[in-house]
JSON list of C-alpha atoms in Angstrom, two decimals:
[
{"chain": "A", "resi": 1, "resn": "MET", "atom": "CA", "xyz": [-98.32, 134.47, -26.08]},
{"chain": "A", "resi": 2, "resn": "LYS", "atom": "CA", "xyz": [-100.01, 131.40, -27.63]},
{"chain": "A", "resi": 3, "resn": "ILE", "atom": "CA", "xyz": [-99.31, 131.02, -31.49]},
{"chain": "A", "resi": 4, "resn": "ALA", "atom": "CA", "xyz": [-101.27, 128.59, -33.44]},
{"chain": "A", "resi": 5, "resn": "LEU", "atom": "CA", "xyz": [-99.65, 127.45, -36.72]},
{"chain": "A", "resi": 6, "resn": "VAL", "atom": "CA", "xyz": [-102.46, 126.11, -38.99]},
{"chain": "A", "resi": 7, "resn": "GLY", "atom": "CA", "xyz": [-101.31, 123.33, -41.31]},
{"chain": "A", "resi": 8, "resn": "GLY", "atom": "CA", "xyz": [-97.98, 123.83, -39.27]},
{"chain": "A", "resi": 9, "resn": "THR", "atom": "CA", "xyz": [-96.48, 120.38, -39.90]},
{"chain": "A", "resi": 10, "resn": "GLY", "atom": "CA", "xyz": [-94.59, 121.44, -43.04]},
{"chain": "A", "resi": 11, "resn": "ASP", "atom": "CA", "xyz": [-91.27, 123.04, -43.41]},
{"chain": "A", "resi": 12, "resn": "MET", "atom": "CA", "xyz": [-92.53, 126.64, -42.74]},
{"chain": "A", "resi": 13, "resn": "GLY", "atom": "CA", "xyz": [-94.73, 125.81, -39.85]},
{"chain": "A", "resi": 14, "resn": "THR", "atom": "CA", "xyz": [-91.92, 123.80, -38.04]},
{"chain": "A", "resi": 15, "resn": "GLY", "atom": "CA", "xyz": [-89.50, 126.55, -38.76]},
{"chain": "A", "resi": 16, "resn": "PHE", "atom": "CA", "xyz": [-91.67, 129.21, -37.13]},
{"chain": "A", "resi": 17, "resn": "ALA", "atom": "CA", "xyz": [-92.09, 126.83, -34.16]},
{"chain": "A", "resi": 18, "resn": "VAL", "atom": "CA", "xyz": [-88.26, 126.22, -33.80]},
{"chain": "A", "resi": 19, "resn": "ARG", "atom": "CA", "xyz": [-87.81, 130.00, -33.66]},
{"chain": "A", "resi": 20, "resn": "TRP", "atom": "CA", "xyz": [-90.59, 131.15, -31.54]},
{"chain": "A", "resi": 21, "resn": "ALA", "atom": "CA", "xyz": [-90.83, 128.41, -28.79]},
{"chain": "A", "resi": 22, "resn": "ALA", "atom": "CA", "xyz": [-88.41, 129.88, -26.54]},
{"chain": "A", "resi": 23, "resn": "ASN", "atom": "CA", "xyz": [-90.60, 132.90, -25.90]},
{"chain": "A", "resi": 24, "resn": "HIS", "atom": "CA", "xyz": [-94.10, 131.75, -26.69]},
{"chain": "A", "resi": 25, "resn": "GLU", "atom": "CA", "xyz": [-96.35, 128.79, -26.41]},
{"chain": "A", "resi": 26, "resn": "ILE", "atom": "CA", "xyz": [-96.59, 127.19, -29.86]},
{"chain": "A", "resi": 27, "resn": "ILE", "atom": "CA", "xyz": [-99.22, 124.98, -30.98]},
{"chain": "A", "resi": 28, "resn": "ILE", "atom": "CA", "xyz": [-98.88, 123.04, -34.29]},
{"chain": "A", "resi": 29, "resn": "GLY", "atom": "CA", "xyz": [-102.24, 122.45, -35.96]},
{"chain": "A", "resi": 30, "resn": "SER", "atom": "CA", "xyz": [-103.15, 119.83, -38.62]},
{"chain": "A", "resi": 31, "resn": "ARG", "atom": "CA", "xyz": [-106.26, 118.39, -40.04]},
{"chain": "A", "resi": 32, "resn": "LYS", "atom": "CA", "xyz": [-105.55, 115.31, -37.96]},
{"chain": "A", "resi": 33, "resn": "ALA", "atom": "CA", "xyz": [-104.25, 115.88, -34.42]},
{"chain": "A", "resi": 34, "resn": "GLU", "atom": "CA", "xyz": [-101.98, 112.82, -34.65]},
{"chain": "A", "resi": 35, "resn": "LYS", "atom": "CA", "xyz": [-100.06, 114.24, -37.43]},
{"chain": "A", "resi": 36, "resn": "ALA", "atom": "CA", "xyz": [-99.66, 117.51, -35.58]},
{"chain": "A", "resi": 37, "resn": "GLU", "atom": "CA", "xyz": [-98.51, 115.74, -32.39]},
{"chain": "A", "resi": 38, "resn": "GLU", "atom": "CA", "xyz": [-95.82, 113.69, -34.35]},
{"chain": "A", "resi": 39, "resn": "SER", "atom": "CA", "xyz": [-94.57, 117.06, -35.81]},
{"chain": "A", "resi": 40, "resn": "ALA", "atom": "CA", "xyz": [-94.40, 118.55, -32.30]},
{"chain": "A", "resi": 41, "resn": "ALA", "atom": "CA", "xyz": [-92.46, 115.79, -30.95]},
{"chain": "A", "resi": 42, "resn": "LEU", "atom": "CA", "xyz": [-89.90, 116.24, -33.74]},
{"chain": "A", "resi": 43, "resn": "VAL", "atom": "CA", "xyz": [-89.54, 119.86, -33.10]},
{"chain": "A", "resi": 44, "resn": "ASN", "atom": "CA", "xyz": [-89.21, 119.26, -29.31]},
{"chain": "A", "resi": 45, "resn": "LYS", "atom": "CA", "xyz": [-86.23, 117.13, -30.04]},
{"chain": "A", "resi": 46, "resn": "LEU", "atom": "CA", "xyz": [-84.56, 119.82, -31.97]},
{"chain": "A", "resi": 47, "resn": "LEU", "atom": "CA", "xyz": [-85.37, 122.33, -29.36]},
{"chain": "A", "resi": 48, "resn": "ALA", "atom": "CA", "xyz": [-84.04, 120.40, -26.29]},
{"chain": "A", "resi": 49, "resn": "SER", "atom": "CA", "xyz": [-84.55, 122.71, -23.59]},
{"chain": "A", "resi": 50, "resn": "ASP", "atom": "CA", "xyz": [-85.36, 126.00, -25.60]},
{"chain": "A", "resi": 51, "resn": "GLY", "atom": "CA", "xyz": [-89.04, 125.81, -25.28]},
{"chain": "A", "resi": 52, "resn": "LYS", "atom": "CA", "xyz": [-91.70, 123.24, -25.84]},
{"chain": "A", "resi": 53, "resn": "VAL", "atom": "CA", "xyz": [-94.18, 122.71, -28.49]},
{"chain": "A", "resi": 54, "resn": "GLN", "atom": "CA", "xyz": [-97.53, 121.04, -28.73]},
{"chain": "A", "resi": 55, "resn": "GLY", "atom": "CA", "xyz": [-99.72, 119.51, -31.51]},
{"chain": "A", "resi": 56, "resn": "THR", "atom": "CA", "xyz": [-103.43, 119.25, -32.08]},
{"chain": "A", "resi": 57, "resn": "ASP", "atom": "CA", "xyz": [-106.16, 119.68, -34.55]},
{"chain": "A", "resi": 58, "resn": "ASN", "atom": "CA", "xyz": [-106.37, 122.94, -36.35]},
{"chain": "A", "resi": 59, "resn": "GLY", "atom": "CA", "xyz": [-109.73, 124.05, -34.82]},
{"chain": "A", "resi": 60, "resn": "SER", "atom": "CA", "xyz": [-108.38, 123.37, -31.24]},
{"chain": "A", "resi": 61, "resn": "ALA", "atom": "CA", "xyz": [-105.23, 125.24, -32.08]},
{"chain": "A", "resi": 62, "resn": "ILE", "atom": "CA", "xyz": [-106.94, 128.42, -33.31]},
{"chain": "A", "resi": 63, "resn": "ALA", "atom": "CA", "xyz": [-109.54, 128.31, -30.53]},
{"chain": "A", "resi": 64, "resn": "SER", "atom": "CA", "xyz": [-106.80, 128.63, -27.88]},
{"chain": "A", "resi": 65, "resn": "ALA", "atom": "CA", "xyz": [-104.37, 130.99, -29.71]},
{"chain": "A", "resi": 66, "resn": "ASP", "atom": "CA", "xyz": [-103.70, 134.65, -29.39]},
{"chain": "A", "resi": 67, "resn": "VAL", "atom": "CA", "xyz": [-102.01, 134.55, -32.92]},
{"chain": "A", "resi": 68, "resn": "VAL", "atom": "CA", "xyz": [-102.64, 132.41, -35.82]},
{"chain": "A", "resi": 69, "resn": "VAL", "atom": "CA", "xyz": [-100.30, 131.84, -38.72]},
{"chain": "A", "resi": 70, "resn": "LEU", "atom": "CA", "xyz": [-101.71, 130.42, -41.94]},
{"chain": "A", "resi": 71, "resn": "CYS", "atom": "CA", "xyz": [-99.22, 127.87, -42.89]},
{"chain": "A", "resi": 72, "resn": "VAL", "atom": "CA", "xyz": [-101.21, 126.28, -45.59]},
{"chain": "A", "resi": 73, "resn": "PRO", "atom": "CA", "xyz": [-100.37, 126.08, -49.27]},
{"chain": "A", "resi": 74, "resn": "TYR", "atom": "CA", "xyz": [-102.51, 128.61, -51.29]},
{"chain": "A", "resi": 75, "resn": "GLU", "atom": "CA", "xyz": [-104.50, 125.80, -52.95]},
{"chain": "A", "resi": 76, "resn": "HIS", "atom": "CA", "xyz": [-105.97, 124.86, -49.61]},
{"chain": "A", "resi": 77, "resn": "LEU", "atom": "CA", "xyz": [-106.37, 128.32, -48.25]},
{"chain": "A", "resi": 78, "resn": "VAL", "atom": "CA", "xyz": [-110.08, 128.91, -49.10]},
{"chain": "A", "resi": 79, "resn": "SER", "atom": "CA", "xyz": [-111.25, 125.45, -47.97]},
{"chain": "A", "resi": 80, "resn": "VAL", "atom": "CA", "xyz": [-109.20, 125.40, -44.66]},
{"chain": "A", "resi": 81, "resn": "THR", "atom": "CA", "xyz": [-110.25, 129.05, -43.75]},
{"chain": "A", "resi": 82, "resn": "GLN", "atom": "CA", "xyz": [-113.94, 128.36, -44.46]},
{"chain": "A", "resi": 83, "resn": "ASP", "atom": "CA", "xyz": [-113.97, 124.94, -42.53]},
{"chain": "A", "resi": 84, "resn": "LEU", "atom": "CA", "xyz": [-112.20, 126.58, -39.54]},
{"chain": "A", "resi": 85, "resn": "ARG", "atom": "CA", "xyz": [-114.09, 129.87, -39.43]},
{"chain": "A", "resi": 86, "resn": "LYS", "atom": "CA", "xyz": [-116.12, 129.15, -36.40]},
{"chain": "A", "resi": 87, "resn": "PHE", "atom": "CA", "xyz": [-113.01, 128.82, -34.32]},
{"chain": "A", "resi": 88, "resn": "TYR", "atom": "CA", "xyz": [-112.00, 132.30, -34.78]},
{"chain": "A", "resi": 89, "resn": "SER", "atom": "CA", "xyz": [-112.97, 135.22, -32.35]},
{"chain": "A", "resi": 90, "resn": "SER", "atom": "CA", "xyz": [-110.41, 137.89, -31.54]},
{"chain": "A", "resi": 91, "resn": "GLN", "atom": "CA", "xyz": [-107.08, 136.25, -32.75]},
{"chain": "A", "resi": 92, "resn": "LEU", "atom": "CA", "xyz": [-104.55, 138.15, -34.90]},
{"chain": "A", "resi": 93, "resn": "VAL", "atom": "CA", "xyz": [-104.00, 136.32, -38.20]},
{"chain": "A", "resi": 94, "resn": "ILE", "atom": "CA", "xyz": [-100.81, 136.32, -40.13]},
{"chain": "A", "resi": 95, "resn": "SER", "atom": "CA", "xyz": [-100.67, 135.40, -43.68]},
{"chain": "A", "resi": 96, "resn": "PRO", "atom": "CA", "xyz": [-97.39, 134.32, -45.43]},
{"chain": "A", "resi": 97, "resn": "VAL", "atom": "CA", "xyz": [-99.56, 132.53, -48.11]},
{"chain": "A", "resi": 98, "resn": "VAL", "atom": "CA", "xyz": [-98.52, 133.09, -51.80]},
{"chain": "A", "resi": 99, "resn": "PRO", "atom": "CA", "xyz": [-100.67, 132.44, -54.84]},
{"chain": "A", "resi": 100, "resn": "MET", "atom": "CA", "xyz": [-98.30, 131.03, -57.36]},
{"chain": "A", "resi": 101, "resn": "SER", "atom": "CA", "xyz": [-97.55, 128.18, -59.76]},
{"chain": "A", "resi": 102, "resn": "TYR", "atom": "CA", "xyz": [-94.92, 126.73, -61.83]},
{"chain": "A", "resi": 103, "resn": "ASN", "atom": "CA", "xyz": [-95.72, 126.84, -65.52]},
{"chain": "A", "resi": 104, "resn": "GLY", "atom": "CA", "xyz": [-93.09, 124.54, -66.70]},
{"chain": "A", "resi": 105, "resn": "LYS", "atom": "CA", "xyz": [-90.57, 127.38, -67.42]},
{"chain": "A", "resi": 106, "resn": "PHE", "atom": "CA", "xyz": [-90.86, 129.68, -64.50]},
{"chain": "A", "resi": 107, "resn": "PHE", "atom": "CA", "xyz": [-92.79, 130.50, -61.25]},
{"chain": "A", "resi": 108, "resn": "GLU", "atom": "CA", "xyz": [-95.53, 133.10, -61.78]},
{"chain": "A", "resi": 109, "resn": "PHE", "atom": "CA", "xyz": [-97.90, 135.05, -59.42]},
{"chain": "A", "resi": 110, "resn": "ASN", "atom": "CA", "xyz": [-101.49, 134.16, -59.61]},
{"chain": "A", "resi": 111, "resn": "PRO", "atom": "CA", "xyz": [-103.49, 136.52, -57.56]},
{"chain": "A", "resi": 112, "resn": "PRO", "atom": "CA", "xyz": [-107.18, 135.84, -56.90]},
{"chain": "A", "resi": 113, "resn": "LYS", "atom": "CA", "xyz": [-109.89, 138.33, -57.72]},
{"chain": "A", "resi": 114, "resn": "GLU", "atom": "CA", "xyz": [-109.44, 140.05, -54.32]},
{"chain": "A", "resi": 115, "resn": "GLY", "atom": "CA", "xyz": [-105.92, 140.94, -55.43]},
{"chain": "A", "resi": 116, "resn": "SER", "atom": "CA", "xyz": [-103.81, 138.92, -52.83]},
{"chain": "A", "resi": 117, "resn": "ALA", "atom": "CA", "xyz": [-103.97, 135.87, -50.65]},
{"chain": "A", "resi": 118, "resn": "ALA", "atom": "CA", "xyz": [-104.09, 138.03, -47.61]},
{"chain": "A", "resi": 119, "resn": "LEU", "atom": "CA", "xyz": [-107.18, 140.14, -48.83]},
{"chain": "A", "resi": 120, "resn": "GLN", "atom": "CA", "xyz": [-108.81, 136.83, -49.81]},
{"chain": "A", "resi": 121, "resn": "ALA", "atom": "CA", "xyz": [-108.33, 135.49, -46.50]},
{"chain": "A", "resi": 122, "resn": "ARG", "atom": "CA", "xyz": [-109.70, 138.45, -44.67]},
{"chain": "A", "resi": 123, "resn": "ALA", "atom": "CA", "xyz": [-112.86, 138.09, -46.76]},
{"chain": "A", "resi": 124, "resn": "LEU", "atom": "CA", "xyz": [-113.27, 134.53, -45.51]},
{"chain": "A", "resi": 125, "resn": "LEU", "atom": "CA", "xyz": [-112.70, 135.40, -41.88]},
{"chain": "A", "resi": 126, "resn": "PRO", "atom": "CA", "xyz": [-115.39, 136.67, -39.51]},
{"chain": "A", "resi": 127, "resn": "GLU", "atom": "CA", "xyz": [-115.92, 140.39, -39.86]},
{"chain": "A", "resi": 128, "resn": "GLY", "atom": "CA", "xyz": [-113.44, 142.72, -37.85]},
{"chain": "A", "resi": 129, "resn": "MET", "atom": "CA", "xyz": [-110.63, 140.16, -37.66]},
{"chain": "A", "resi": 130, "resn": "ARG", "atom": "CA", "xyz": [-107.22, 141.46, -37.84]},
{"chain": "A", "resi": 131, "resn": "ILE", "atom": "CA", "xyz": [-104.98, 140.14, -40.39]},
{"chain": "A", "resi": 132, "resn": "VAL", "atom": "CA", "xyz": [-101.35, 140.98, -41.31]},
{"chain": "A", "resi": 133, "resn": "SER", "atom": "CA", "xyz": [-99.46, 139.81, -44.43]},
{"chain": "A", "resi": 134, "resn": "ALA", "atom": "CA", "xyz": [-95.75, 138.81, -43.66]},
{"chain": "A", "resi": 135, "resn": "PHE", "atom": "CA", "xyz": [-93.01, 136.32, -43.97]},
{"chain": "A", "resi": 136, "resn": "HIS", "atom": "CA", "xyz": [-93.37, 135.39, -47.56]},
{"chain": "A", "resi": 137, "resn": "THR", "atom": "CA", "xyz": [-89.80, 135.59, -48.59]},
{"chain": "A", "resi": 138, "resn": "ILE", "atom": "CA", "xyz": [-88.19, 133.63, -45.77]},
{"chain": "A", "resi": 139, "resn": "CYS", "atom": "CA", "xyz": [-86.38, 130.44, -46.83]},
{"chain": "A", "resi": 140, "resn": "ALA", "atom": "CA", "xyz": [-88.13, 127.70, -44.96]},
{"chain": "A", "resi": 141, "resn": "ALA", "atom": "CA", "xyz": [-84.99, 125.57, -44.81]},
{"chain": "A", "resi": 142, "resn": "ALA", "atom": "CA", "xyz": [-82.98, 128.17, -43.23]},
{"chain": "A", "resi": 143, "resn": "LEU", "atom": "CA", "xyz": [-85.86, 129.02, -40.91]},
{"chain": "A", "resi": 144, "resn": "GLN", "atom": "CA", "xyz": [-85.56, 125.48, -39.48]},
{"chain": "A", "resi": 145, "resn": "ARG", "atom": "CA", "xyz": [-82.03, 125.76, -38.59]},
{"chain": "A", "resi": 146, "resn": "LYS", "atom": "CA", "xyz": [-82.84, 127.51, -35.21]},
{"chain": "A", "resi": 147, "resn": "ASP", "atom": "CA", "xyz": [-79.27, 128.99, -34.56]},
{"chain": "A", "resi": 148, "resn": "GLN", "atom": "CA", "xyz": [-78.67, 130.21, -38.15]},
{"chain": "A", "resi": 149, "resn": "GLU", "atom": "CA", "xyz": [-78.81, 134.00, -38.39]},
{"chain": "A", "resi": 150, "resn": "LEU", "atom": "CA", "xyz": [-80.97, 135.12, -41.30]},
{"chain": "A", "resi": 151, "resn": "GLU", "atom": "CA", "xyz": [-79.39, 138.14, -42.98]},
{"chain": "A", "resi": 152, "resn": "THR", "atom": "CA", "xyz": [-82.43, 139.01, -44.90]},
{"chain": "A", "resi": 153, "resn": "ASP", "atom": "CA", "xyz": [-85.61, 141.31, -44.79]},
{"chain": "A", "resi": 154, "resn": "VAL", "atom": "CA", "xyz": [-89.23, 140.39, -44.48]},
{"chain": "A", "resi": 155, "resn": "PHE", "atom": "CA", "xyz": [-92.05, 142.66, -45.72]},
{"chain": "A", "resi": 156, "resn": "ILE", "atom": "CA", "xyz": [-95.17, 143.43, -43.53]},
{"chain": "A", "resi": 157, "resn": "CYS", "atom": "CA", "xyz": [-98.59, 144.76, -44.75]},
{"chain": "A", "resi": 158, "resn": "GLY", "atom": "CA", "xyz": [-101.51, 145.50, -42.40]},
{"chain": "A", "resi": 159, "resn": "ASP", "atom": "CA", "xyz": [-104.14, 148.09, -41.62]},
{"chain": "A", "resi": 160, "resn": "ASP", "atom": "CA", "xyz": [-103.80, 147.88, -37.68]},
{"chain": "A", "resi": 161, "resn": "PRO", "atom": "CA", "xyz": [-100.66, 149.52, -36.43]},
{"chain": "A", "resi": 162, "resn": "ASP", "atom": "CA", "xyz": [-100.67, 147.52, -33.26]},
{"chain": "A", "resi": 163, "resn": "ALA", "atom": "CA", "xyz": [-100.97, 144.36, -35.17]},
{"chain": "A", "resi": 164, "resn": "VAL", "atom": "CA", "xyz": [-98.30, 145.26, -37.53]},
{"chain": "A", "resi": 165, "resn": "SER", "atom": "CA", "xyz": [-95.98, 146.24, -34.37]},
{"chain": "A", "resi": 166, "resn": "LEU", "atom": "CA", "xyz": [-96.71, 142.76, -32.91]},
{"chain": "A", "resi": 167, "resn": "VAL", "atom": "CA", "xyz": [-95.82, 141.02, -36.06]},
{"chain": "A", "resi": 168, "resn": "SER", "atom": "CA", "xyz": [-92.58, 143.03, -36.53]},
{"chain": "A", "resi": 169, "resn": "GLY", "atom": "CA", "xyz": [-91.75, 142.02, -33.00]},
{"chain": "A", "resi": 170, "resn": "LEU", "atom": "CA", "xyz": [-92.21, 138.31, -33.81]},
{"chain": "A", "resi": 171, "resn": "GLY", "atom": "CA", "xyz": [-89.74, 138.93, -36.84]},
{"chain": "A", "resi": 172, "resn": "GLN", "atom": "CA", "xyz": [-87.20, 140.51, -34.58]},
{"chain": "A", "resi": 173, "resn": "GLU", "atom": "CA", "xyz": [-87.02, 137.56, -32.39]},
{"chain": "A", "resi": 174, "resn": "ILE", "atom": "CA", "xyz": [-85.51, 135.58, -35.44]},
{"chain": "A", "resi": 175, "resn": "LYS", "atom": "CA", "xyz": [-81.85, 136.33, -35.31]},
{"chain": "A", "resi": 176, "resn": "LYS", "atom": "CA", "xyz": [-80.65, 139.05, -37.75]},
{"chain": "A", "resi": 177, "resn": "LEU", "atom": "CA", "xyz": [-84.14, 139.10, -39.53]},
{"chain": "A", "resi": 178, "resn": "ARG", "atom": "CA", "xyz": [-85.22, 142.70, -40.37]},
{"chain": "A", "resi": 179, "resn": "PRO", "atom": "CA", "xyz": [-88.98, 143.40, -40.72]},
{"chain": "A", "resi": 180, "resn": "LEU", "atom": "CA", "xyz": [-89.85, 146.27, -42.89]},
{"chain": "A", "resi": 181, "resn": "ASN", "atom": "CA", "xyz": [-93.32, 148.10, -42.99]},
{"chain": "A", "resi": 182, "resn": "VAL", "atom": "CA", "xyz": [-94.64, 148.21, -46.53]},
{"chain": "A", "resi": 183, "resn": "GLY", "atom": "CA", "xyz": [-97.98, 149.73, -45.97]},
{"chain": "A", "resi": 184, "resn": "PRO", "atom": "CA", "xyz": [-101.61, 148.63, -45.62]},
{"chain": "A", "resi": 185, "resn": "LEU", "atom": "CA", "xyz": [-103.04, 145.10, -46.26]},
{"chain": "A", "resi": 186, "resn": "ALA", "atom": "CA", "xyz": [-104.15, 146.38, -49.87]},
{"chain": "A", "resi": 187, "resn": "ALA", "atom": "CA", "xyz": [-100.40, 146.32, -50.72]},
{"chain": "A", "resi": 188, "resn": "SER", "atom": "CA", "xyz": [-100.03, 142.70, -50.10]},
{"chain": "A", "resi": 189, "resn": "ALA", "atom": "CA", "xyz": [-100.02, 141.85, -53.76]},
{"chain": "A", "resi": 190, "resn": "LEU", "atom": "CA", "xyz": [-96.62, 143.71, -54.06]},
{"chain": "A", "resi": 191, "resn": "VAL", "atom": "CA", "xyz": [-95.17, 141.52, -51.27]},
{"chain": "A", "resi": 192, "resn": "GLU", "atom": "CA", "xyz": [-96.52, 138.27, -52.12]},
{"chain": "A", "resi": 193, "resn": "SER", "atom": "CA", "xyz": [-95.36, 138.62, -55.78]},
{"chain": "A", "resi": 194, "resn": "LEU", "atom": "CA", "xyz": [-91.77, 138.74, -54.61]},
{"chain": "A", "resi": 195, "resn": "THR", "atom": "CA", "xyz": [-91.85, 135.00, -53.70]},
{"chain": "A", "resi": 196, "resn": "PRO", "atom": "CA", "xyz": [-92.07, 133.63, -57.16]},
{"chain": "A", "resi": 197, "resn": "MET", "atom": "CA", "xyz": [-89.57, 136.30, -58.40]},
{"chain": "A", "resi": 198, "resn": "LEU", "atom": "CA", "xyz": [-87.15, 135.14, -55.56]},
{"chain": "A", "resi": 199, "resn": "LEU", "atom": "CA", "xyz": [-87.56, 131.50, -56.60]},
{"chain": "A", "resi": 200, "resn": "ASN", "atom": "CA", "xyz": [-86.97, 132.32, -60.20]},
{"chain": "A", "resi": 201, "resn": "VAL", "atom": "CA", "xyz": [-83.72, 134.14, -59.47]},
{"chain": "A", "resi": 202, "resn": "ALA", "atom": "CA", "xyz": [-82.51, 131.40, -57.06]},
{"chain": "A", "resi": 203, "resn": "ARG", "atom": "CA", "xyz": [-83.40, 128.69, -59.70]},
{"chain": "A", "resi": 204, "resn": "ARG", "atom": "CA", "xyz": [-81.70, 130.34, -62.67]},
{"chain": "A", "resi": 205, "resn": "ASN", "atom": "CA", "xyz": [-78.68, 131.60, -60.93]},
{"chain": "A", "resi": 206, "resn": "LYS", "atom": "CA", "xyz": [-78.11, 128.53, -58.60]},
{"chain": "A", "resi": 207, "resn": "ILE", "atom": "CA", "xyz": [-78.49, 130.46, -55.35]},
{"chain": "A", "resi": 208, "resn": "ARG", "atom": "CA", "xyz": [-79.35, 128.27, -52.37]},
{"chain": "A", "resi": 209, "resn": "ASP", "atom": "CA", "xyz": [-81.64, 129.46, -49.49]},
{"chain": "A", "resi": 210, "resn": "ALA", "atom": "CA", "xyz": [-82.11, 132.77, -51.25]},
{"chain": "A", "resi": 211, "resn": "GLY", "atom": "CA", "xyz": [-83.47, 135.92, -49.49]},
{"chain": "A", "resi": 212, "resn": "ILE", "atom": "CA", "xyz": [-84.08, 139.59, -50.05]},
{"chain": "A", "resi": 213, "resn": "LYS", "atom": "CA", "xyz": [-82.19, 142.44, -48.44]},
{"chain": "A", "resi": 214, "resn": "ILE", "atom": "CA", "xyz": [-83.04, 146.08, -48.89]},
{"chain": "A", "resi": 215, "resn": "VAL", "atom": "CA", "xyz": [-79.82, 148.32, -48.82]},
{"chain": "A", "resi": 216, "resn": "SER", "atom": "CA", "xyz": [-79.24, 151.95, -48.86]},
{"chain": "A", "resi": 217, "resn": "GLU", "atom": "CA", "xyz": [-76.74, 153.50, -51.25]},
{"chain": "A", "resi": 218, "resn": "ARG", "atom": "CA", "xyz": [-76.36, 156.75, -49.06]}
]
């Protein structure tokens, strides 16, 4: 499967590349192809023989992909999605994007009028595109350490059962990570809002590389 990481030169994008390259064709995208190529070269050094990653401009990455992961910061979501709209056709889109800010005291959730970043992205994409909201609470630093087991859960929202199943499968390829189905895409705000909460907990309690794990008391 071909997976494009839009704006994938940052920590989250390179983390996904490191984790999925063994089983998939990974394409790191960036506004400038040269930056993506440099990022891909660094990832390939980390991978050694465990797969190979390539880099190109965002549009070319999307056009050649089966799955597109939006690795852009929320403040660029609208402009990037609008600029690249013409490159989408039938790809499955994954949004780990979180609309949040730091107000000087704590991180807060700032949802758009659509209710969540995932719903906003769907409104900007061509009609009929499948989009799944997932991977918001993964620690990017831990994700980049390809041999580290991630004893954490990720929460998935989507309207298409096959798309949700595919994204869950990608989550299961990351060692010890457990994907959990939260419900339809309309529930994305619940999941996205966990990220600023997690950052506040980690910051105030000095917890490094924090994650969330749902446990049963029975």
